Short mmCIF file of C-alpha atoms in Angstrom, two decimals:
data_model
loop_
_atom_site.label_atom_id
_atom_site.label_comp_id
_atom_site.label_asym_id
_atom_site.label_seq_id
_atom_site.Cartn_x
_atom_site.Cartn_y
_atom_site.Cartn_z
CA MET A 1 6.51 9.38 -1.18
CA TYR A 2 9.15 8.72 0.55
CA THR A 3 9.03 6.72 3.54
CA THR A 4 12.44 5.22 3.46
CA GLU A 5 14.24 4.16 6.48
CA LEU A 6 16.80 6.87 6.96
CA GLN A 7 18.72 5.42 10.37
CA LYS A 8 21.61 3.44 10.36
CA SER A 9 21.09 2.15 13.73
CA ALA A 10 18.40 2.54 16.39
CA LYS A 11 17.85 2.00 20.14
CA PRO A 12 15.51 -1.31 20.81
CA VAL A 13 11.98 -0.55 21.25
CA SER A 14 10.75 -0.76 24.88
CA LEU A 15 7.25 -0.81 26.33
CA SER A 16 8.33 -2.38 29.83
CA ASN A 17 7.24 1.38 31.36
CA GLU A 18 3.82 1.17 29.89
CA PRO A 19 0.41 -0.49 31.38
CA GLN A 20 0.30 -4.05 30.18
CA GLU A 21 -3.16 -4.34 29.73
CA LEU A 22 -2.93 -1.28 27.61
CA VAL A 23 -0.21 -2.70 25.55
CA ASP A 24 -2.46 -5.80 25.29
CA ALA A 25 -5.37 -4.31 24.04
CA PHE A 26 -3.28 -1.99 21.70
CA GLU A 27 -1.63 -5.06 20.01
CA ALA A 28 -4.76 -7.08 19.65
CA ARG A 29 -6.39 -4.13 18.05
CA VAL A 30 -3.42 -3.61 15.62
CA ALA A 31 -3.21 -7.61 14.85
CA ALA A 32 -6.92 -7.50 13.88
CA ASP A 33 -6.09 -4.71 11.31
CA GLU A 34 -8.23 -1.96 13.12
CA PHE A 35 -6.89 1.77 12.75
CA ILE A 36 -5.61 3.45 15.55
CA GLU A 37 -7.09 7.10 16.02
CA PRO A 38 -5.50 10.08 17.12
CA LYS A 39 -7.54 9.95 20.74
CA ASP A 40 -7.00 6.22 21.25
CA TRP A 41 -4.30 5.28 23.67
CA MET A 42 -1.00 4.06 21.98
CA PRO A 43 2.52 3.26 22.90
CA GLU A 44 4.81 6.21 23.13
CA ALA A 45 7.06 4.21 20.94
CA TYR A 46 4.72 3.98 18.44
CA ARG A 47 3.63 7.27 18.31
CA LYS A 48 7.67 8.54 18.41
CA THR A 49 7.71 6.09 15.34
CA LEU A 50 5.09 7.48 13.36
CA ILE A 51 5.93 11.00 13.98
CA ARG A 52 9.41 10.20 12.60
CA GLN A 53 8.05 8.38 9.60
CA ILE A 54 5.40 11.10 8.44
CA SER A 55 7.22 14.38 9.10
CA GLN A 56 10.05 12.62 7.02
CA HIS A 57 7.47 11.65 4.21
CA ALA A 58 6.25 15.47 4.46
CA HIS A 59 9.74 16.40 4.51
CA SER A 60 10.12 14.37 1.19
CA GLU A 61 7.31 15.81 -0.46
CA VAL A 62 8.07 19.52 -0.06
CA VAL A 63 11.90 19.31 -0.56
CA GLY A 64 10.89 17.45 -3.61
CA MET A 65 9.37 20.15 -5.44
CA LEU A 66 12.80 21.99 -5.92
CA PRO A 67 14.00 19.34 -8.54
CA GLU A 68 11.21 19.60 -10.72
CA GLY A 69 10.11 23.32 -10.03
CA ASN A 70 13.78 24.18 -11.78
CA TRP A 71 12.28 23.17 -14.73
CA ILE A 72 8.88 24.87 -14.93
CA THR A 73 9.79 27.88 -17.07
CA ARG A 74 11.92 25.96 -19.06
CA ALA A 75 9.57 23.27 -19.99
CA PRO A 76 9.28 22.61 -23.82
CA SER A 77 5.69 23.32 -24.60
CA LEU A 78 3.05 25.20 -22.66
CA ARG A 79 1.52 22.00 -21.86
CA ARG A 80 4.36 20.67 -20.27
CA LYS A 81 4.61 23.86 -18.29
CA ALA A 82 1.33 23.57 -16.97
CA VAL A 83 1.11 19.77 -16.35
CA LEU A 84 4.68 20.42 -14.38
CA LEU A 85 3.20 23.01 -12.53
CA ALA A 86 -0.08 21.22 -11.63
CA LYS A 87 2.50 18.45 -10.35
CA VAL A 88 4.62 20.44 -8.41
CA GLN A 89 1.58 22.02 -6.74
CA ASP A 90 0.72 18.44 -5.70
CA GLU A 91 3.79 17.99 -3.95
CA GLY A 92 3.29 20.70 -1.63
CA GLY A 93 -0.48 19.44 -1.12
CA HIS A 94 0.76 16.22 0.04
CA GLY A 95 3.46 17.89 2.16
CA LEU A 96 0.33 19.62 3.88
CA TYR A 97 -1.61 16.44 4.21
CA LEU A 98 1.05 14.68 6.00
CA TYR A 99 2.09 17.54 8.36
CA CYS A 100 -1.57 17.70 9.36
CA ALA A 101 -1.59 13.81 9.89
CA ALA A 102 1.69 13.98 11.93
CA GLU A 103 0.28 17.08 13.88
CA THR A 104 -2.56 14.94 15.39
CA LEU A 105 0.09 12.62 17.00
CA GLY A 106 1.18 16.09 19.09
CA ALA A 107 3.79 16.93 16.89
CA SER A 108 3.95 20.98 16.06
CA ARG A 109 4.52 22.24 12.52
CA GLU A 110 7.50 24.12 13.79
CA GLU A 111 9.02 21.70 15.57
CA MET A 112 9.03 19.36 12.51
CA ILE A 113 10.16 22.24 10.19
CA ASP A 114 13.12 22.94 12.60
CA ALA A 115 14.11 19.31 12.70
CA LEU A 116 14.56 19.61 8.69
CA HIS A 117 16.28 22.59 8.66
CA SER A 118 18.64 21.83 11.58
CA GLY A 119 19.64 18.40 9.68
CA ARG A 120 17.84 16.49 12.42
CA ALA A 121 15.17 15.34 10.45
CA LYS A 122 15.86 13.51 7.21
CA TYR A 123 14.20 13.33 3.79
CA SER A 124 14.42 10.67 0.78
CA THR A 125 17.83 10.65 -0.74
CA ILE A 126 16.63 10.72 -3.99
CA PHE A 127 16.07 14.55 -4.03
CA ASN A 128 19.84 15.22 -3.59
CA TYR A 129 20.36 14.53 -6.80
CA PRO A 130 20.26 17.32 -9.68
CA THR A 131 18.00 17.46 -12.67
CA LEU A 132 20.39 17.98 -15.88
CA THR A 133 18.18 17.69 -18.76
CA TRP A 134 14.54 17.94 -19.64
CA ALA A 135 14.50 13.83 -19.67
CA ASP A 136 15.47 14.08 -15.97
CA ILE A 137 11.80 15.05 -15.35
CA GLY A 138 10.36 12.31 -17.28
CA ALA A 139 12.65 9.87 -15.41
CA ILE A 140 11.68 11.44 -11.89
CA GLY A 141 8.13 11.02 -12.81
CA TRP A 142 8.47 7.31 -13.96
CA LEU A 143 11.14 6.12 -11.50
CA VAL A 144 10.90 8.24 -8.63
CA ASP A 145 7.21 8.56 -8.70
CA GLY A 146 6.79 5.12 -9.36
CA ALA A 147 8.79 3.96 -6.41
CA ALA A 148 7.05 6.15 -4.49
CA ILE A 149 3.51 4.70 -5.59
CA MET A 150 5.02 1.12 -4.86
CA ASN A 151 5.95 2.71 -1.16
CA GLN A 152 2.84 4.20 -0.46
CA VAL A 153 -0.11 1.69 -1.94
CA PRO A 154 0.42 -0.35 1.08
CA LEU A 155 0.49 2.72 3.52
CA GLN A 156 -3.47 2.99 2.87
CA ARG A 157 -3.66 0.02 4.99
CA THR A 158 -1.18 1.54 7.56
CA SER A 159 -2.40 1.12 11.09
CA TYR A 160 -2.89 4.78 12.06
CA GLY A 161 -5.93 6.27 10.71
CA PRO A 162 -5.19 9.42 9.72
CA TYR A 163 -2.01 8.48 7.81
CA ALA A 164 -3.97 5.93 5.98
CA ARG A 165 -6.53 8.32 4.93
CA ALA A 166 -4.08 11.10 3.68
CA MET A 167 -2.38 8.31 1.41
CA VAL A 168 -5.63 7.44 -0.67
CA ARG A 169 -5.50 11.09 -2.34
CA VAL A 170 -1.71 10.91 -2.39
CA CYS A 171 -1.77 7.84 -4.37
CA LYS A 172 -4.06 8.95 -6.59
CA GLU A 173 -2.10 11.74 -7.23
CA GLU A 174 1.27 10.15 -7.78
CA SER A 175 -0.23 7.72 -10.50
CA PHE A 176 -0.86 10.75 -12.49
CA HIS A 177 2.67 11.71 -11.83
CA GLN A 178 3.90 8.39 -12.81
CA ARG A 179 2.01 8.18 -16.11
CA GLN A 180 3.01 12.08 -16.96
CA GLY A 181 6.91 10.87 -16.31
CA TYR A 182 6.90 8.19 -18.54
CA GLU A 183 4.62 9.54 -21.28
CA ILE A 184 7.80 12.03 -21.31
CA MET A 185 9.89 9.02 -21.70
CA MET A 186 7.85 7.62 -24.20
CA VAL A 187 7.95 10.80 -26.36
CA LEU A 188 11.82 11.42 -26.06
CA ALA A 189 12.44 7.44 -26.66
CA ASN A 190 10.62 7.67 -29.99
CA GLY A 191 11.93 11.21 -30.91
CA THR A 192 15.48 11.92 -32.63
CA PRO A 193 18.74 10.16 -32.06
CA GLU A 194 19.92 13.20 -29.60
CA GLN A 195 16.39 12.59 -27.21
CA ARG A 196 17.08 9.10 -27.32
CA GLU A 197 20.34 9.41 -25.97
CA MET A 198 18.84 12.15 -23.30
CA ALA A 199 16.38 9.55 -21.95
CA GLN A 200 18.70 6.74 -21.75
CA ASP A 201 21.02 9.15 -19.86
CA ALA A 202 18.28 10.14 -17.38
CA LEU A 203 17.77 6.39 -17.13
CA ASN A 204 21.26 5.72 -16.34
CA ARG A 205 21.48 8.42 -13.48
CA TRP A 206 18.13 7.75 -11.82
CA TRP A 207 18.09 3.80 -11.85
CA TRP A 208 20.30 3.06 -9.00
CA PRO A 209 19.02 5.96 -6.71
CA SER A 210 15.63 4.84 -7.36
CA LEU A 211 16.30 1.60 -5.71
CA MET A 212 17.95 3.31 -2.74
CA MET A 213 14.61 5.02 -2.16
CA PHE A 214 13.22 2.02 -0.35
CA GLY A 215 16.03 2.19 2.16
CA PRO A 216 18.80 -0.08 3.12
CA SER A 217 18.35 -3.96 3.01
CA ASP A 218 16.30 -5.62 5.61
CA GLU A 219 19.10 -6.93 7.57
CA ASN A 220 20.13 -3.44 8.14
CA SER A 221 16.82 -1.71 8.77
CA PRO A 222 16.50 -1.34 12.49
CA ASN A 223 13.04 -0.54 12.72
CA THR A 224 11.33 -2.66 10.15
CA ALA A 225 10.57 -5.79 12.36
CA GLN A 226 9.03 -3.50 14.64
CA SER A 227 6.99 -1.28 12.10
CA MET A 228 5.82 -4.64 10.48
CA ARG A 229 4.34 -5.85 13.63
CA TRP A 230 2.45 -2.83 14.34
CA ARG A 231 1.06 -2.46 10.76
CA ILE A 232 2.72 0.80 10.15
CA LYS A 233 4.49 -1.06 7.07
CA ARG A 234 2.92 -3.81 5.23
CA ASP A 235 5.89 -5.09 3.39
CA THR A 236 9.93 -4.85 3.81
CA ASN A 237 12.48 -2.65 1.84
CA ASP A 238 13.59 -5.37 -0.03
CA GLU A 239 10.59 -6.76 -1.23
CA LEU A 240 8.90 -3.28 -2.30
CA ARG A 241 12.44 -3.11 -4.05
CA GLN A 242 11.80 -6.41 -5.69
CA LYS A 243 8.44 -5.42 -6.95
CA PHE A 244 9.68 -2.08 -8.45
CA VAL A 245 12.23 -3.91 -10.39
CA ASP A 246 10.03 -6.61 -11.49
CA VAL A 247 7.51 -4.02 -12.67
CA THR A 248 9.62 -1.32 -14.06
CA VAL A 249 12.42 -3.74 -16.33
CA PRO A 250 9.40 -4.55 -18.89
CA GLN A 251 8.54 -0.60 -19.07
CA ALA A 252 12.17 -0.06 -19.59
CA GLU A 253 12.11 -2.57 -22.37
CA PHE A 254 9.08 -1.26 -23.84
CA LEU A 255 10.92 2.08 -24.25
CA GLY A 256 13.77 0.40 -26.10
CA LEU A 257 16.14 1.54 -23.25
CA THR A 258 18.53 -0.38 -21.34
CA VAL A 259 18.66 -0.63 -17.47
CA PRO A 260 22.16 0.31 -16.48
CA ASP A 261 22.53 -3.05 -14.47
CA PRO A 262 24.75 -5.80 -16.06
CA ASP A 263 23.59 -8.19 -13.43
CA LEU A 264 20.21 -7.91 -14.52
CA LYS A 265 18.64 -10.88 -15.70
CA TRP A 266 15.14 -12.98 -15.31
CA ASN A 267 15.35 -15.60 -12.75
CA ALA A 268 12.40 -18.10 -14.05
CA GLU A 269 12.73 -20.20 -10.91
CA ARG A 270 11.67 -17.24 -8.64
CA GLY A 271 9.69 -15.67 -11.42
CA ALA A 272 11.76 -12.44 -10.80
CA TYR A 273 14.43 -10.54 -11.70
CA ASP A 274 17.77 -10.97 -10.32
CA PHE A 275 19.49 -7.63 -10.12
CA GLY A 276 22.88 -6.41 -8.96
CA ALA A 277 23.95 -4.67 -5.51
CA VAL A 278 23.00 -1.29 -4.52
CA ASP A 279 25.93 0.75 -3.70
CA TRP A 280 25.13 1.41 0.17
CA GLU A 281 27.99 4.06 0.67
CA GLU A 282 26.53 6.15 -1.90
CA PHE A 283 23.34 5.87 0.07
CA TYR A 284 24.55 6.64 3.53
CA ALA A 285 26.62 9.14 1.92
CA VAL A 286 23.94 11.20 0.38
CA VAL A 287 21.82 10.56 4.03
CA ARG A 288 24.68 12.29 5.52
CA GLY A 289 24.05 15.22 3.67
CA GLU A 290 26.93 14.38 0.85
CA GLY A 291 24.47 14.43 -2.17
CA PRO A 292 25.43 16.14 -5.21
CA VAL A 293 22.85 18.75 -4.40
CA ALA A 294 22.23 18.65 -0.88
CA ARG A 295 23.70 21.67 0.35
CA GLU A 296 21.70 23.98 -2.20
CA ARG A 297 18.27 21.71 -1.14
CA MET A 298 18.53 22.86 2.44
CA LEU A 299 19.52 26.59 1.79
CA ALA A 300 16.60 26.48 -0.93
CA ARG A 301 14.28 25.45 2.19
CA ARG A 302 15.70 27.76 4.67
CA LYS A 303 15.37 31.03 2.60
CA ALA A 304 11.78 29.59 1.71
CA TRP A 305 11.16 29.60 5.12
CA ASP A 306 12.73 32.64 6.26
CA ASP A 307 11.54 35.13 3.34
CA ASN A 308 7.94 34.10 3.96
CA ARG A 309 8.02 34.53 7.66
CA TRP A 310 5.29 37.40 7.26
CA VAL A 311 2.68 35.58 5.45
CA ARG A 312 2.80 32.81 8.79
CA GLU A 313 2.86 36.13 10.79
CA ALA A 314 -0.10 37.95 9.07
CA ALA A 315 -1.94 34.55 9.12
CA ALA A 316 -1.51 34.21 12.87
CA ALA A 317 -2.30 37.76 13.44
CA HIS A 318 -5.67 37.40 11.32
CA GLU A 319 -6.99 33.90 13.32
CA ALA A 320 -5.88 35.82 16.72
CA LYS A 321 -7.95 38.99 15.24
CA ARG A 322 -11.04 36.54 14.46
CA ALA A 323 -10.94 34.59 17.27
CA ALA A 324 -10.97 38.01 19.75
CA LYS A 325 -13.54 38.89 17.64
CA LYS A 326 -15.61 35.64 17.97
CA ALA A 327 -14.93 35.98 21.76
CA ALA A 328 -16.19 39.13 22.39
#
């Protein structure tokens, strides 16, 4: 879901060392909205940009299992447990699709995971916030997955074929996740005063982090211009953030909940909502690993990787034995 730009600065892209005729042919194909496939020639900067974005997306899906997995055993009914379990399983599948897409670019799974665990690779800042109540699971589905859909639907038309095709299934499943979260919020908003208060509190805490999910403002997003030119991205961070606000505010009003932004108001001239400034200092602090539960998230991921090493080793040994038998 989660393909926000997390680099505060970046070196300018240079294609000067690559054959101009290949660069021109590549640019023409992209401009014509053709898919670039793994065996096609591509600029090294394009390949590296995709590996960074797709691996970050994959990391976000996998880390995103943690805040919701924390509530599977505490969900208020068997139905809620089953639905949440299915959702968490979906997120693991999304990570798998995306790691596979990145591998078609020459990146290894081990390298990507090592980059995550060492802190060299980032994941969506939203997952460094804690899930304090059951209403947070509703808010994540409604707001976080809603923002993910806003971000990911255009990626079905991204210029790299394997990434675009992976996003078709991901978006279908994310739409289910968003509806699941909104249904939880609807039940709570129409429940007891305590449940309604719980829903409002969750909206208060998740609203601004959800807006941060789209990444920094366009003027501070160093890779946006090139990614737009290469059709990796189809919309800028600010365009997507505005779309999210315009879609989500009426949903909050339908629930009878109040968006925690005193500057929020409808602008009839623009045909869109004006909204307050995002706290970018908080955003970059969370990117640096200073989020409320950032340390716990990485400890959990490293522990899972280490504890399950035997599974990977057993799978590799089985595959080696099968290959040897086939070759004999």
